[in-house]
PDB file of C-alpha atoms in Angstrom:
ATOM      1  CA  UNK A   1       0.392  -0.186  -0.057  1.00  0.00           C
ATOM      2  CA  UNK A   2       1.236   3.333  -1.249  1.00  0.00           C
ATOM      3  CA  UNK A   3       4.270   1.592  -1.926  1.00  0.00           C
ATOM      4  CA  UNK A   4       5.132  -0.127   1.234  1.00  0.00           C
ATOM      5  CA  UNK A   5       4.055  -3.768   1.870  1.00  0.00           C
ATOM      6  CA  UNK A   6       1.503  -4.151   4.757  1.00  0.00           C
ATOM      7  CA  UNK A   7       0.616  -7.152   6.475  1.00  0.00           C
ATOM      8  CA  UNK A   8      -2.660  -6.845   8.469  1.00  0.00           C
ATOM      9  CA  UNK A   9      -5.084  -9.571   9.964  1.00  0.00           C
ATOM     10  CA  UNK A  10      -8.845  -8.845   9.197  1.00  0.00           C
ATOM     11  CA  UNK A  11     -12.176 -10.712   9.788  1.00  0.00           C
ATOM     12  CA  UNK A  12     -13.231 -11.885   6.559  1.00  0.00           C
ATOM     13  CA  UNK A  13     -16.186  -9.402   6.201  1.00  0.00           C
ATOM     14  CA  UNK A  14     -14.002  -6.457   6.605  1.00  0.00           C
ATOM     15  CA  UNK A  15     -14.186  -3.852   3.940  1.00  0.00           C
ATOM     16  CA  UNK A  16     -11.191  -2.244   2.374  1.00  0.00           C
ATOM     17  CA  UNK A  17     -12.194   1.143   3.842  1.00  0.00           C
ATOM     18  CA  UNK A  18     -12.496  -0.339   7.041  1.00  0.00           C
ATOM     19  CA  UNK A  19      -9.047  -1.669   7.100  1.00  0.00           C
ATOM     20  CA  UNK A  20      -7.690   1.545   5.525  1.00  0.00           C
ATOM     21  CA  UNK A  21      -8.709   3.545   8.312  1.00  0.00           C
ATOM     22  CA  UNK A  22      -9.599   1.591  11.278  1.00  0.00           C
ATOM     23  CA  UNK A  23      -6.346  -1.033  11.113  1.00  0.00           C
ATOM     24  CA  UNK A  24      -3.656   0.877   9.378  1.00  0.00           C
ATOM     25  CA  UNK A  25      -4.929   4.349  10.385  1.00  0.00           C
ATOM     26  CA  UNK A  26      -5.191   5.737   6.646  1.00  0.00           C
ATOM     27  CA  UNK A  27      -8.013   8.107   7.180  1.00  0.00           C
ATOM     28  CA  UNK A  28      -7.609   9.820   4.133  1.00  0.00           C
ATOM     29  CA  UNK A  29     -10.035   7.568   2.394  1.00  0.00           C
ATOM     30  CA  UNK A  30     -13.465   8.637   3.692  1.00  0.00           C
ATOM     31  CA  UNK A  31     -16.593   6.568   4.500  1.00  0.00           C
ATOM     32  CA  UNK A  32     -19.933   8.235   2.640  1.00  0.00           C
ATOM     33  CA  UNK A  33     -22.638   6.580   1.726  1.00  0.00           C
ATOM     34  CA  UNK A  34     -20.716   2.886   2.500  1.00  0.00           C
ATOM     35  CA  UNK A  35     -22.838   1.539  -0.573  1.00  0.00           C
ATOM     36  CA  UNK A  36     -20.772   2.448  -3.580  1.00  0.00           C
ATOM     37  CA  UNK A  37     -22.707   5.301  -4.742  1.00  0.00           C
ATOM     38  CA  UNK A  38     -20.955   8.637  -3.725  1.00  0.00           C
ATOM     39  CA  UNK A  39     -17.219   7.881  -4.335  1.00  0.00           C
ATOM     40  CA  UNK A  40     -15.662   9.413  -1.438  1.00  0.00           C
ATOM     41  CA  UNK A  41     -13.718   5.970  -0.565  1.00  0.00           C
ATOM     42  CA  UNK A  42     -12.140   5.573  -3.827  1.00  0.00           C
ATOM     43  CA  UNK A  43      -8.542   4.440  -3.865  1.00  0.00           C
ATOM     44  CA  UNK A  44      -6.611   2.981  -6.902  1.00  0.00           C
ATOM     45  CA  UNK A  45      -6.137  -0.868  -7.044  1.00  0.00           C
ATOM     46  CA  UNK A  46      -3.194  -1.757  -9.310  1.00  0.00           C
ATOM     47  CA  UNK A  47      -3.944   2.026 -10.735  1.00  0.00           C
ATOM     48  CA  UNK A  48      -7.313   1.681 -11.490  1.00  0.00           C
ATOM     49  CA  UNK A  49      -9.910   3.237  -9.324  1.00  0.00           C
ATOM     50  CA  UNK A  50     -12.063   1.201  -6.720  1.00  0.00           C
ATOM     51  CA  UNK A  51     -14.985   1.861  -4.410  1.00  0.00           C
ATOM     52  CA  UNK A  52     -12.683   0.663  -1.233  1.00  0.00           C
ATOM     53  CA  UNK A  53     -16.577   0.194   0.985  1.00  0.00           C
ATOM     54  CA  UNK A  54     -17.600  -2.321  -1.492  1.00  0.00           C
ATOM     55  CA  UNK A  55     -14.383  -4.606  -1.866  1.00  0.00           C
ATOM     56  CA  UNK A  56     -13.395  -6.557   1.056  1.00  0.00           C
ATOM     57  CA  UNK A  57      -9.906  -6.302   2.481  1.00  0.00           C
ATOM     58  CA  UNK A  58      -9.228 -10.219   1.802  1.00  0.00           C
ATOM     59  CA  UNK A  59      -9.789  -9.663  -1.968  1.00  0.00           C
ATOM     60  CA  UNK A  60      -6.810  -7.220  -2.131  1.00  0.00           C
ATOM     61  CA  UNK A  61      -4.225  -9.457  -1.613  1.00  0.00           C
ATOM     62  CA  UNK A  62      -0.991  -8.699  -3.174  1.00  0.00           C
ATOM     63  CA  UNK A  63      -2.353  -5.897  -4.888  1.00  0.00           C
ATOM     64  CA  UNK A  64      -0.811  -2.017  -5.177  1.00  0.00           C
ATOM     65  CA  UNK A  65      -3.244   0.024  -3.069  1.00  0.00           C
ATOM     66  CA  UNK A  66      -2.994   3.869  -3.279  1.00  0.00           C
ATOM     67  CA  UNK A  67      -4.606   5.970  -1.110  1.00  0.00           C
ATOM     68  CA  UNK A  68      -4.390   9.828  -0.692  1.00  0.00           C
ATOM     69  CA  UNK A  69      -1.543   9.492   1.530  1.00  0.00           C
ATOM     70  CA  UNK A  70       0.189   7.757  -0.683  1.00  0.00           C
ATOM     71  CA  UNK A  71       0.211  10.578  -3.863  1.00  0.00           C
ATOM     72  CA  UNK A  72       2.752  13.296  -2.613  1.00  0.00           C
ATOM     73  CA  UNK A  73       6.455  12.529  -3.462  1.00  0.00           C
ATOM     74  CA  UNK A  74       8.876  11.522  -0.019  1.00  0.00           C
ATOM     75  CA  UNK A  75       9.847  15.289  -0.101  1.00  0.00           C
ATOM     76  CA  UNK A  76       6.412  16.433   0.403  1.00  0.00           C
ATOM     77  CA  UNK A  77       5.386  17.374  -3.219  1.00  0.00           C
ATOM     78  CA  UNK A  78       2.073  17.030  -4.369  1.00  0.00           C
ATOM     79  CA  UNK A  79       0.989  14.611  -6.748  1.00  0.00           C
ATOM     80  CA  UNK A  80       0.368  17.252  -9.849  1.00  0.00           C
ATOM     81  CA  UNK A  81      -3.957  16.246  -9.386  1.00  0.00           C
ATOM     82  CA  UNK A  82      -3.410  17.671  -5.814  1.00  0.00           C
ATOM     83  CA  UNK A  83      -1.789  20.832  -6.980  1.00  0.00           C
ATOM     84  CA  UNK A  84      -4.193  20.794  -9.536  1.00  0.00           C
ATOM     85  CA  UNK A  85      -7.268  20.591  -7.168  1.00  0.00           C
ATOM     86  CA  UNK A  86      -5.724  23.509  -5.023  1.00  0.00           C
ATOM     87  CA  UNK A  87      -5.144  25.890  -7.911  1.00  0.00           C
ATOM     88  CA  UNK A  88      -8.190  25.187 -10.059  1.00  0.00           C
ATOM     89  CA  UNK A  89     -10.127  25.593  -6.185  1.00  0.00           C
ATOM     90  CA  UNK A  90     -11.541  22.343  -6.854  1.00  0.00           C
ATOM     91  CA  UNK A  91     -13.099  21.298  -3.210  1.00  0.00           C
ATOM     92  CA  UNK A  92     -14.834  23.344  -0.705  1.00  0.00           C
ATOM     93  CA  UNK A  93     -15.522  20.958   2.589  1.00  0.00           C
ATOM     94  CA  UNK A  94     -12.720  18.687   1.352  1.00  0.00           C
ATOM     95  CA  UNK A  95     -14.401  15.668   2.562  1.00  0.00           C
ATOM     96  CA  UNK A  96     -15.168  13.853  -1.089  1.00  0.00           C
ATOM     97  CA  UNK A  97     -11.650  15.328  -2.263  1.00  0.00           C
ATOM     98  CA  UNK A  98      -9.504  12.537  -1.616  1.00  0.00           C
ATOM     99  CA  UNK A  99     -11.937  10.103  -3.443  1.00  0.00           C
ATOM    100  CA  UNK A 100     -12.521  13.055  -6.175  1.00  0.00           C
ATOM    101  CA  UNK A 101      -8.654  13.100  -6.565  1.00  0.00           C
ATOM    102  CA  UNK A 102      -7.631   9.547  -6.775  1.00  0.00           C
ATOM    103  CA  UNK A 103     -10.637   8.920  -9.127  1.00  0.00           C
ATOM    104  CA  UNK A 104      -9.499  12.037 -11.561  1.00  0.00           C
ATOM    105  CA  UNK A 105      -6.234  10.504 -11.736  1.00  0.00           C
ATOM    106  CA  UNK A 106      -7.589   7.006 -12.831  1.00  0.00           C
ATOM    107  CA  UNK A 107     -10.014   8.767 -15.269  1.00  0.00           C
ATOM    108  CA  UNK A 108      -7.048   9.934 -17.150  1.00  0.00           C
ATOM    109  CA  UNK A 109      -4.882   7.217 -16.549  1.00  0.00           C
ATOM    110  CA  UNK A 110      -7.804   4.983 -17.825  1.00  0.00           C
ATOM    111  CA  UNK A 111      -8.346   7.093 -21.159  1.00  0.00           C
ATOM    112  CA  UNK A 112     -11.572   8.510 -20.265  1.00  0.00           C
ATOM    113  CA  UNK A 113     -10.542  12.284 -19.990  1.00  0.00           C
ATOM    114  CA  UNK A 114     -10.770  13.536 -23.493  1.00  0.00           C
ATOM    115  CA  UNK A 115     -13.148  16.060 -23.266  1.00  0.00           C
ATOM    116  CA  UNK A 116     -15.328  17.732 -20.433  1.00  0.00           C
ATOM    117  CA  UNK A 117     -18.409  15.740 -21.062  1.00  0.00           C
ATOM    118  CA  UNK A 118     -16.120  12.464 -21.065  1.00  0.00           C
ATOM    119  CA  UNK A 119     -14.333  13.776 -17.952  1.00  0.00           C
ATOM    120  CA  UNK A 120     -18.073  14.414 -16.104  1.00  0.00           C
ATOM    121  CA  UNK A 121     -19.345  10.967 -17.231  1.00  0.00           C
ATOM    122  CA  UNK A 122     -16.473   9.260 -16.093  1.00  0.00           C
ATOM    123  CA  UNK A 123     -16.095  11.245 -12.745  1.00  0.00           C
ATOM    124  CA  UNK A 124     -20.226  10.760 -12.236  1.00  0.00           C
ATOM    125  CA  UNK A 125     -19.350   7.953  -9.486  1.00  0.00           C
ATOM    126  CA  UNK A 126     -17.938  10.733  -7.275  1.00  0.00           C
ATOM    127  CA  UNK A 127     -20.547  13.173  -5.767  1.00  0.00           C
ATOM    128  CA  UNK A 128     -19.694  16.304  -4.246  1.00  0.00           C
ATOM    129  CA  UNK A 129     -22.428  18.174  -2.020  1.00  0.00           C
ATOM    130  CA  UNK A 130     -20.708  21.398  -2.388  1.00  0.00           C
ATOM    131  CA  UNK A 131     -21.020  21.502  -6.062  1.00  0.00           C
ATOM    132  CA  UNK A 132     -17.605  22.256  -7.291  1.00  0.00           C
ATOM    133  CA  UNK A 133     -17.874  20.105 -10.239  1.00  0.00           C
ATOM    134  CA  UNK A 134     -16.602  22.643 -12.864  1.00  0.00           C
ATOM    135  CA  UNK A 135     -13.520  23.438 -10.808  1.00  0.00           C
ATOM    136  CA  UNK A 136     -12.933  19.567 -10.777  1.00  0.00           C
ATOM    137  CA  UNK A 137     -13.467  18.994 -14.369  1.00  0.00           C
ATOM    138  CA  UNK A 138     -10.618  22.091 -15.258  1.00  0.00           C
ATOM    139  CA  UNK A 139      -8.441  20.599 -12.613  1.00  0.00           C
ATOM    140  CA  UNK A 140      -8.520  16.900 -14.550  1.00  0.00           C
ATOM    141  CA  UNK A 141      -7.839  18.970 -17.952  1.00  0.00           C
ATOM    142  CA  UNK A 142      -4.840  21.006 -16.542  1.00  0.00           C
ATOM    143  CA  UNK A 143      -3.360  18.045 -15.600  1.00  0.00           C
ATOM    144  CA  UNK A 144      -4.416  15.771 -18.613  1.00  0.00           C
ATOM    145  CA  UNK A 145      -2.890  18.927 -20.618  1.00  0.00           C
ATOM    146  CA  UNK A 146       0.396  18.639 -18.440  1.00  0.00           C
ATOM    147  CA  UNK A 147      -0.363  21.819 -16.656  1.00  0.00           C
ATOM    148  CA  UNK A 148      -0.897  20.818 -13.189  1.00  0.00           C
ATOM    149  CA  UNK A 149       1.419  20.788 -10.339  1.00  0.00           C
TER     150      UNK A 149
END
């Protein structure tokens, strides 16, 4: 996880978001709806975005999990997407921001950031109650175009 191998013991019913937050202490991943409908729990598994509230922790054995805590480099420099979110004012309350950022990275890496409409479509699983959507799209476009960070 986040470039380091972790070994933990969990009950079979433990979700990945619970393991991340309660067992490992990675509280950047948020629990929103706990039904896979809001995207607050989005993390990257082997570079692809997943809802960690719908994923059993036991099923990710051997996978590379990236949380928002693992995005900055060792010197503390922000990932380009984190910097773009700050530069484009793509958050307000910040609760959905970790999931939005990880989903945005996945959106680009999965090749779904060709247009604003495509970005909105592939980011539609991440809800922002504050309504920062235009700025989120702008941040994704900036990183896609090499202008983030």
